[in-house]
């Protein structure tokens, strides 16, 4: 760890805690004042750190915070992308500590957004501050920090197209992923795409007494259960016609390379408190969560769910479904295939409405680029060993957008862990990871400038 990080680590953590206390939930309009507060906080910290031209840029939705430092036009330029919005904290009763009151336990920070993505995004601001204070910034840097990643970055595309001149650069640098462990660093070189759907099934025109009408009309909840159950077979294979037609099939050699990443299945099951893993036949757990597509029910509701009993046949039933996609699958095409298949499964007497919320394109990042090599060298210097390239099961839809609109590849230097429980109660981020991330990011700039000479 550099001297500056060591001397200022308590302040860095205190500032991060202030940011984590802001409940900047993007999916709920009630939190709009907190979205604005978080954007203002970040803009202020960028200015303090030494950025020029810091702006809170309005969009049709939540603002983008932009800032830059151009030290020499002949040097390479890095765009730092991150997001300050967070997932809802629900269910609140499953948190051991208040989600928006950061708490340190076992050398980790527990709070919503600690790892995804406030903690990891803030590492870049502090690395920038450190380089500015010590006069070691070796590249130009531009910050693009948004407030809508958790709802699909719906307005970022317009922002990028409007600000293309400002966003001229050589590479995008992102920390919104993870690594294998603190002892085994890794760089994410692949992301799955995403198709996020919602179903609304309608039966009778009102809720009905289940005694008077039961057995005579279709129950939307029963129908919904049947439809959802039919989307996968007992082996975890998705039944949508055409779903697998364009799925990338890796060679045995490529799969063998992936298998070299350390993985303890027993520890994995113990950490999740499950007796047995589940997934598509013929693939390992790591393959199922990275190179294979998936379909999962994220929520379903309808009827009476209060305390006690209410004998009712509901008028409506709902579900939310996400599908993670792999290279060559189009989220628009998969969304259409999903809708058609669901419509074919719905029984007579039930009307269905299928809504596509948002999606993203799968991405694979080249490992033979100067940008990747700079990240590799940075991890090697910081951790004392070279990182392993891995594919992530998650989705960051804007990575494909950056390539399409700006012609830029992204380098994903993540420092989170699988155990960080992102999107879940008791999300956390290790203090070691936070500080080591700042150090490694600084080293990326050093190695990138050297390699680009």
Coordinates of C-alpha atoms in Angstrom, one line a residue:
X1 CA 0.0 0.0 0.0
X2 CA 1.3 3.5 -0.9
X3 CA 2.1 5.9 1.9
X4 CA -0.6 8.3 0.9
X5 CA -3.3 5.5 1.0
X6 CA -2.0 4.3 4.4
X7 CA -2.0 7.9 5.9
X8 CA -5.5 8.7 4.6
X9 CA -7.3 5.4 4.8
X10 CA -9.5 6.4 7.8
X11 CA -10.6 9.5 5.9
X12 CA -11.3 7.5 2.8
X13 CA -13.5 5.1 4.7
X14 CA -15.3 7.9 6.5
X15 CA -16.1 9.5 3.1
X16 CA -17.3 6.2 1.7
X17 CA -19.5 5.8 4.8
X18 CA -21.1 9.2 4.1
X19 CA -21.9 8.1 0.6
X20 CA -23.3 4.8 1.7
X21 CA -25.6 6.5 4.1
X22 CA -27.4 8.1 1.1
X23 CA -30.2 5.6 0.0
X24 CA -29.9 6.3 -3.7
X25 CA -32.3 3.6 -4.9
X26 CA -32.9 4.1 -8.6
X27 CA -35.9 1.8 -9.0
X28 CA -38.2 3.7 -6.6
X29 CA -39.2 7.3 -7.3
X30 CA -39.5 8.0 -3.6
X31 CA -35.7 8.1 -3.5
X32 CA -35.3 10.8 -6.1
X33 CA -34.0 13.4 -3.5
X34 CA -31.4 10.9 -2.5
X35 CA -30.3 10.2 -6.1
X36 CA -29.7 14.0 -6.4
X37 CA -27.9 14.1 -3.1
X38 CA -25.6 11.2 -4.1
X39 CA -24.8 12.9 -7.4
X40 CA -23.9 16.2 -5.6
X41 CA -21.7 14.3 -3.1
X42 CA -19.7 12.6 -5.9
X43 CA -19.4 15.8 -7.9
X44 CA -18.0 17.6 -4.8
X45 CA -15.5 14.8 -4.1
X46 CA -14.3 14.8 -7.7
X47 CA -13.7 18.6 -7.5
X48 CA -11.9 18.2 -4.2
X49 CA -9.7 15.4 -5.7
X50 CA -8.5 17.7 -8.5
X51 CA -10.9 17.1 -11.4
X52 CA -11.7 19.9 -13.8
X53 CA -15.0 20.6 -15.6
X54 CA -17.1 18.7 -13.1
X55 CA -20.7 18.6 -14.1
X56 CA -24.0 17.1 -12.8
X57 CA -25.5 16.3 -16.2
X58 CA -29.3 16.0 -16.4
X59 CA -30.8 13.2 -18.5
X60 CA -34.4 12.1 -19.0
X61 CA -33.9 10.1 -15.8
X62 CA -31.2 10.3 -13.2
X63 CA -28.1 12.6 -13.7
X64 CA -24.7 11.5 -14.9
X65 CA -21.7 13.0 -13.0
X66 CA -19.0 14.0 -15.4
X67 CA -15.5 15.2 -14.6
X68 CA -12.1 15.2 -16.2
X69 CA -8.4 16.0 -15.8
X70 CA -6.4 16.5 -19.0
X71 CA -2.8 16.8 -18.2
X72 CA -1.3 16.3 -21.7
X73 CA -3.2 15.7 -24.9
X74 CA -0.4 13.4 -26.1
X75 CA -1.0 10.9 -23.3
X76 CA -3.6 8.1 -23.3
X77 CA -7.0 8.9 -21.9
X78 CA -8.9 6.7 -19.5
X79 CA -12.7 6.9 -19.0
X80 CA -13.7 5.7 -15.5
X81 CA -17.3 4.3 -15.5
X82 CA -19.2 3.5 -12.3
X83 CA -22.6 4.0 -10.8
X84 CA -23.9 5.6 -7.6
X85 CA -27.4 4.1 -7.6
X86 CA -28.1 1.0 -5.6
X87 CA -30.6 -1.9 -5.3
X88 CA -33.5 -1.6 -2.9
X89 CA -32.6 -2.9 0.6
X90 CA -35.7 -5.2 0.9
X91 CA -36.3 -7.5 2.7
X92 CA -35.3 -5.2 5.6
X93 CA -35.9 -7.8 8.3
X94 CA -33.1 -10.0 6.9
X95 CA -30.4 -7.4 7.5
X96 CA -28.3 -7.9 10.6
X97 CA -27.5 -4.1 10.6
X98 CA -29.3 -1.1 9.1
X99 CA -28.7 -1.2 5.3
X100 CA -27.9 2.5 5.1
X101 CA -25.9 2.8 8.2
X102 CA -22.5 1.4 7.3
X103 CA -21.1 -1.0 9.9
X104 CA -17.7 -2.6 10.1
X105 CA -17.6 -6.3 11.1
X106 CA -14.8 -8.8 10.5
X107 CA -12.9 -6.2 8.5
X108 CA -15.7 -5.7 6.1
X109 CA -18.1 -2.8 5.5
X110 CA -21.8 -3.9 5.7
X111 CA -24.2 -1.6 3.8
X112 CA -26.3 -1.5 0.7
X113 CA -24.0 -0.4 -2.2
X114 CA -20.8 -1.3 -0.3
X115 CA -19.6 -3.5 -3.1
X116 CA -22.1 -2.7 -5.9
X117 CA -21.0 -0.2 -6.8
X118 CA -20.4 2.7 -4.4
X119 CA -17.4 1.1 -2.7
X120 CA -15.7 0.1 -6.0
X121 CA -16.6 3.3 -7.8
X122 CA -15.2 5.4 -4.9
X123 CA -11.9 3.6 -5.2
X124 CA -11.3 5.3 -8.5
X125 CA -12.0 8.8 -7.0
X126 CA -9.5 8.1 -4.2
X127 CA -6.9 6.6 -6.6
X128 CA -7.2 9.8 -8.7
X129 CA -6.9 12.0 -5.6
X130 CA -3.8 10.0 -4.5
X131 CA -2.2 10.4 -8.0
X132 CA -3.0 14.2 -8.1
X133 CA -1.6 14.8 -4.6
X134 CA 1.6 12.9 -5.4
X135 CA 2.0 14.2 -9.0
X136 CA 2.0 10.7 -10.4
X137 CA -1.1 10.8 -12.7
X138 CA 0.4 9.3 -15.9
X139 CA -2.8 9.5 -18.1
X140 CA -5.6 11.8 -18.8
X141 CA -8.8 10.7 -17.0
X142 CA -12.5 11.3 -17.5
X143 CA -15.2 10.2 -15.1
X144 CA -18.7 9.1 -16.2
X145 CA -20.6 8.0 -13.1
X146 CA -24.3 7.3 -13.6
X147 CA -27.4 6.8 -11.5
X148 CA -29.4 4.3 -13.5
X149 CA -27.3 1.1 -13.8
X150 CA -29.6 -0.9 -11.6
X151 CA -32.5 -0.1 -13.9
X152 CA -30.8 -0.8 -17.1
X153 CA -28.8 2.4 -17.8
X154 CA -31.9 3.5 -19.8
X155 CA -30.6 7.1 -20.5
X156 CA -26.9 6.6 -20.7
X157 CA -27.0 5.8 -24.4
X158 CA -28.4 9.3 -25.1
X159 CA -25.9 10.9 -22.9
X160 CA -23.0 9.2 -24.7
X161 CA -24.3 10.1 -28.1
X162 CA -24.8 13.7 -27.1
X163 CA -21.3 13.9 -25.5
X164 CA -19.2 11.9 -27.9
X165 CA -16.7 14.7 -28.3
X166 CA -16.1 14.9 -24.6
X167 CA -15.8 11.1 -24.4
X168 CA -13.0 10.6 -26.8
X169 CA -10.6 8.2 -25.1
X170 CA -8.5 5.1 -25.4
X171 CA -10.1 2.7 -22.9
X172 CA -13.0 2.4 -20.4
X173 CA -12.0 1.4 -16.9
X174 CA -14.7 -0.3 -14.7
X175 CA -14.8 -1.7 -11.2
X176 CA -18.2 -3.3 -10.9
X177 CA -17.2 -6.9 -10.9
X178 CA -15.3 -9.3 -8.6
X179 CA -12.2 -11.4 -8.2
X180 CA -11.8 -15.0 -7.2
X181 CA -10.3 -14.2 -3.7
X182 CA -8.0 -11.9 -1.9
X183 CA -5.3 -14.5 -2.5
X184 CA -6.2 -15.2 -6.2
X185 CA -6.8 -12.0 -8.2
X186 CA -8.7 -12.2 -11.4
X187 CA -9.8 -10.0 -14.3
X188 CA -13.3 -10.3 -15.7
X189 CA -13.1 -10.8 -19.5
X190 CA -16.7 -11.8 -20.2
X191 CA -20.1 -10.8 -19.1
X192 CA -23.5 -12.4 -19.8
X193 CA -26.3 -10.4 -21.4
X194 CA -29.7 -9.9 -19.9
X195 CA -33.3 -10.1 -20.8
X196 CA -35.7 -8.9 -18.0
X197 CA -39.4 -9.7 -18.4
X198 CA -42.6 -9.3 -16.5
X199 CA -45.8 -11.4 -16.8
X200 CA -49.3 -10.3 -15.9
X201 CA -52.0 -13.0 -16.0
X202 CA -55.7 -12.0 -15.8
X203 CA -58.6 -14.4 -15.2
X204 CA -62.0 -13.2 -13.8
X205 CA -62.8 -9.5 -13.7
X206 CA -62.6 -9.4 -9.9
X207 CA -61.3 -11.5 -7.0
X208 CA -63.7 -14.4 -6.4
X209 CA -64.8 -16.6 -3.4
X210 CA -62.8 -19.8 -3.8
X211 CA -65.7 -21.9 -2.4
X212 CA -68.4 -20.5 -4.7
X213 CA -66.2 -20.3 -7.9
X214 CA -63.4 -22.8 -7.2
X215 CA -63.2 -25.5 -9.9
X216 CA -65.4 -23.4 -12.3
X217 CA -63.0 -20.7 -13.5
X218 CA -59.3 -20.6 -14.2
X219 CA -57.2 -19.4 -11.2
X220 CA -54.5 -17.0 -12.5
X221 CA -52.0 -18.0 -9.8
X222 CA -52.5 -21.7 -10.7
X223 CA -52.0 -20.8 -14.4
X224 CA -48.9 -18.7 -13.6
X225 CA -47.4 -21.6 -11.6
X226 CA -47.9 -24.0 -14.5
X227 CA -46.5 -21.5 -17.1
X228 CA -43.4 -20.8 -15.0
X229 CA -42.8 -24.5 -14.2
X230 CA -42.9 -25.3 -17.9
X231 CA -40.1 -22.9 -18.8
X232 CA -37.4 -25.4 -17.6
X233 CA -37.2 -29.1 -17.4
X234 CA -35.9 -31.2 -14.5
X235 CA -32.3 -31.0 -15.8
X236 CA -32.3 -27.2 -15.9
X237 CA -32.6 -27.0 -19.6
X238 CA -34.7 -24.0 -20.9
X239 CA -37.6 -25.1 -23.0
X240 CA -38.2 -22.0 -25.1
X241 CA -38.0 -23.0 -28.8
X242 CA -35.0 -21.4 -30.4
X243 CA -33.5 -20.3 -27.1
X244 CA -30.2 -22.2 -27.6
X245 CA -29.9 -21.7 -31.4
X246 CA -27.1 -19.1 -31.3
X247 CA -25.4 -20.0 -28.0
X248 CA -21.6 -19.9 -28.2
X249 CA -20.1 -23.3 -27.6
X250 CA -16.7 -23.3 -26.2
X251 CA -14.0 -25.8 -27.2
X252 CA -12.8 -28.4 -24.7
X253 CA -9.5 -26.6 -24.6
X254 CA -11.2 -23.3 -23.6
X255 CA -13.2 -25.1 -21.0
X256 CA -10.0 -26.8 -19.6
X257 CA -8.4 -23.3 -19.2
X258 CA -11.4 -22.1 -17.3
X259 CA -11.3 -25.1 -15.0
X260 CA -7.9 -24.0 -13.8
X261 CA -9.5 -21.3 -11.7
X262 CA -9.6 -22.5 -8.1
X263 CA -13.0 -23.6 -6.9
X264 CA -14.1 -25.5 -3.9
X265 CA -17.6 -27.0 -4.4
X266 CA -18.0 -28.0 -0.8
X267 CA -17.2 -24.5 0.4
X268 CA -19.5 -23.1 -2.2
X269 CA -22.4 -25.2 -0.9
X270 CA -21.6 -24.5 2.7
X271 CA -21.5 -20.8 2.1
X272 CA -25.0 -21.0 0.6
X273 CA -26.3 -23.5 3.2
X274 CA -27.4 -25.9 0.4
X275 CA -27.0 -29.7 0.2
X276 CA -26.6 -29.9 -3.5
X277 CA -25.9 -27.7 -6.4
X278 CA -28.3 -27.6 -9.4
X279 CA -28.0 -26.7 -13.1
X280 CA -27.8 -27.7 -16.7
X281 CA -26.5 -31.2 -17.2
X282 CA -23.0 -31.6 -18.6
X283 CA -21.6 -28.4 -17.2
X284 CA -19.7 -27.5 -14.0
X285 CA -21.0 -25.0 -11.5
X286 CA -18.5 -22.3 -12.7
X287 CA -19.6 -23.0 -16.3
X288 CA -23.2 -22.8 -15.4
X289 CA -22.7 -19.3 -13.9
X290 CA -20.5 -17.9 -16.7
X291 CA -20.7 -19.5 -20.2
X292 CA -24.2 -20.9 -20.2
X293 CA -27.5 -19.0 -20.4
X294 CA -30.1 -19.2 -17.6
X295 CA -33.7 -18.4 -16.7
X296 CA -34.8 -17.5 -13.2
X297 CA -38.0 -16.3 -11.6
X298 CA -37.1 -13.2 -9.6
X299 CA -40.5 -12.7 -8.0
X300 CA -44.1 -13.8 -8.2
X301 CA -47.2 -12.4 -6.5
X302 CA -51.0 -12.2 -6.5
X303 CA -54.0 -13.0 -4.3
X304 CA -53.9 -12.8 -0.5
X305 CA -50.5 -12.9 1.2
X306 CA -51.5 -11.3 4.6
X307 CA -51.7 -13.0 8.0
X308 CA -54.2 -15.7 8.4
X309 CA -56.5 -17.1 5.7
X310 CA -58.6 -15.5 3.0
X311 CA -60.3 -17.9 0.6
X312 CA -59.9 -16.1 -2.7
X313 CA -59.3 -16.8 -6.4
X314 CA -57.3 -13.7 -7.5
X315 CA -58.2 -11.7 -10.6
X316 CA -54.5 -11.3 -11.5
X317 CA -51.1 -12.9 -10.9
X318 CA -47.7 -11.5 -11.7
X319 CA -44.1 -12.7 -12.1
X320 CA -40.7 -11.2 -13.0
X321 CA -38.2 -13.3 -14.9
X322 CA -34.6 -12.7 -15.8
X323 CA -32.6 -14.5 -18.5
X324 CA -28.8 -14.3 -18.5
X325 CA -27.4 -14.6 -22.1
X326 CA -24.1 -15.6 -23.6
X327 CA -22.3 -14.5 -26.7
X328 CA -24.3 -14.4 -30.0
X329 CA -27.6 -14.3 -28.2
X330 CA -29.6 -11.2 -28.8
X331 CA -31.6 -10.0 -25.9
X332 CA -34.3 -8.5 -28.2
X333 CA -34.7 -11.8 -30.0
X334 CA -34.7 -13.8 -26.8
X335 CA -37.3 -11.4 -25.3
X336 CA -39.6 -12.1 -28.3
X337 CA -39.1 -15.8 -28.2
X338 CA -39.9 -15.8 -24.4
X339 CA -43.1 -13.8 -25.0
X340 CA -44.3 -16.1 -27.8
X341 CA -43.6 -19.2 -25.8
X342 CA -45.4 -17.8 -22.7
X343 CA -48.4 -16.9 -24.8
X344 CA -48.5 -20.5 -26.1
X345 CA -48.4 -21.9 -22.6
X346 CA -51.2 -19.9 -21.0
X347 CA -54.4 -21.9 -20.6
X348 CA -57.8 -21.0 -22.0
X349 CA -59.7 -18.6 -19.7
X350 CA -56.5 -16.5 -18.9
X351 CA -55.3 -13.4 -20.7
X352 CA -51.6 -12.6 -20.6
X353 CA -49.5 -9.4 -20.9
X354 CA -45.8 -9.8 -21.4
X355 CA -43.5 -6.8 -20.8
X356 CA -39.8 -6.5 -21.6
X357 CA -38.3 -4.2 -19.1
X358 CA -34.6 -3.9 -20.2
X359 CA -31.8 -6.0 -21.6
X360 CA -28.1 -6.1 -22.4
X361 CA -25.7 -7.7 -24.9
X362 CA -23.2 -10.3 -23.8
X363 CA -19.6 -9.3 -24.0
X364 CA -16.2 -11.0 -24.3
X365 CA -13.1 -8.8 -23.8
X366 CA -9.8 -9.5 -25.7
X367 CA -6.9 -10.6 -23.5
X368 CA -4.2 -9.7 -26.0
X369 CA -4.6 -5.9 -25.8
X370 CA -2.4 -3.3 -24.3
X371 CA -5.2 -2.3 -22.0
X372 CA -5.6 -5.9 -20.6
X373 CA -1.8 -6.2 -20.3
X374 CA -1.7 -3.0 -18.2
X375 CA -4.4 -4.4 -15.9
X376 CA -2.6 -7.7 -15.7
X377 CA 0.7 -5.9 -14.7
X378 CA -1.1 -3.8 -12.1
X379 CA -2.6 -6.8 -10.3
X380 CA 0.7 -8.7 -10.6
X381 CA 2.6 -5.8 -8.9
X382 CA -0.1 -5.2 -6.2
X383 CA -0.9 -8.8 -5.3
X384 CA 2.5 -10.4 -6.1
X385 CA 0.9 -12.8 -8.7
X386 CA -0.7 -12.6 -12.1
X387 CA -4.5 -12.5 -12.2
X388 CA -6.6 -15.2 -13.8
X389 CA -8.9 -14.1 -16.7
X390 CA -12.5 -15.2 -15.8
X391 CA -16.0 -14.8 -17.3
X392 CA -18.6 -13.4 -15.0
X393 CA -22.2 -14.5 -14.7
X394 CA -23.4 -11.0 -14.2
X395 CA -24.4 -8.3 -16.7
X396 CA -23.2 -4.8 -17.3
X397 CA -25.2 -3.8 -20.4
X398 CA -23.3 -0.6 -21.0
X399 CA -20.0 -2.4 -21.8
X400 CA -21.5 -3.4 -25.2
X401 CA -22.9 0.1 -25.5
X402 CA -19.4 1.6 -25.0
X403 CA -18.0 -0.6 -27.8
X404 CA -20.8 0.3 -30.2
X405 CA -21.0 4.0 -29.6
X406 CA -17.4 4.9 -28.6
X407 CA -15.5 2.1 -30.3
X408 CA -13.8 1.4 -26.9
X409 CA -13.1 -1.8 -25.1
X410 CA -13.5 -1.9 -21.4
X411 CA -11.1 -3.3 -18.7
X412 CA -13.0 -4.7 -15.8
X413 CA -10.9 -4.4 -12.7
X414 CA -13.2 -5.7 -10.0
X415 CA -12.3 -6.2 -6.3
X416 CA -15.6 -7.7 -4.9
X417 CA -16.0 -11.3 -3.8
X418 CA -18.7 -13.8 -4.3
X419 CA -19.5 -13.6 -0.6
X420 CA -20.2 -9.9 -0.8
X421 CA -24.0 -10.6 -1.1
X422 CA -24.6 -7.9 -3.7
X423 CA -28.4 -7.4 -4.4
X424 CA -29.0 -9.3 -1.1
X425 CA -29.4 -8.5 2.6
X426 CA -26.1 -7.9 4.4
X427 CA -24.1 -6.7 1.4
X428 CA -20.5 -6.1 2.3
X429 CA -17.1 -5.1 0.9
X430 CA -13.8 -5.9 2.5
X431 CA -11.7 -3.0 3.8
X432 CA -8.6 -4.8 2.4
X433 CA -10.4 -5.0 -1.0
X434 CA -11.2 -1.3 -0.9
X435 CA -7.7 -0.2 -0.1
X436 CA -6.0 -2.7 -2.3
X437 CA -8.3 -1.7 -5.1
X438 CA -7.1 2.0 -4.8
X439 CA -3.5 0.8 -5.0
X440 CA -4.1 -1.4 -8.0
X441 CA -6.0 1.2 -9.9
X442 CA -3.1 3.6 -9.5
X443 CA -0.7 1.0 -10.8
X444 CA -3.0 0.5 -13.9
X445 CA -2.3 4.1 -14.9
X446 CA 1.4 3.7 -14.5
X447 CA 1.6 0.5 -16.5
X448 CA -0.9 1.8 -19.2
X449 CA 1.1 5.0 -19.8
X450 CA 4.3 2.9 -20.1
X451 CA 2.8 0.4 -22.5
X452 CA 1.3 3.1 -24.7
X453 CA 4.5 5.0 -25.3

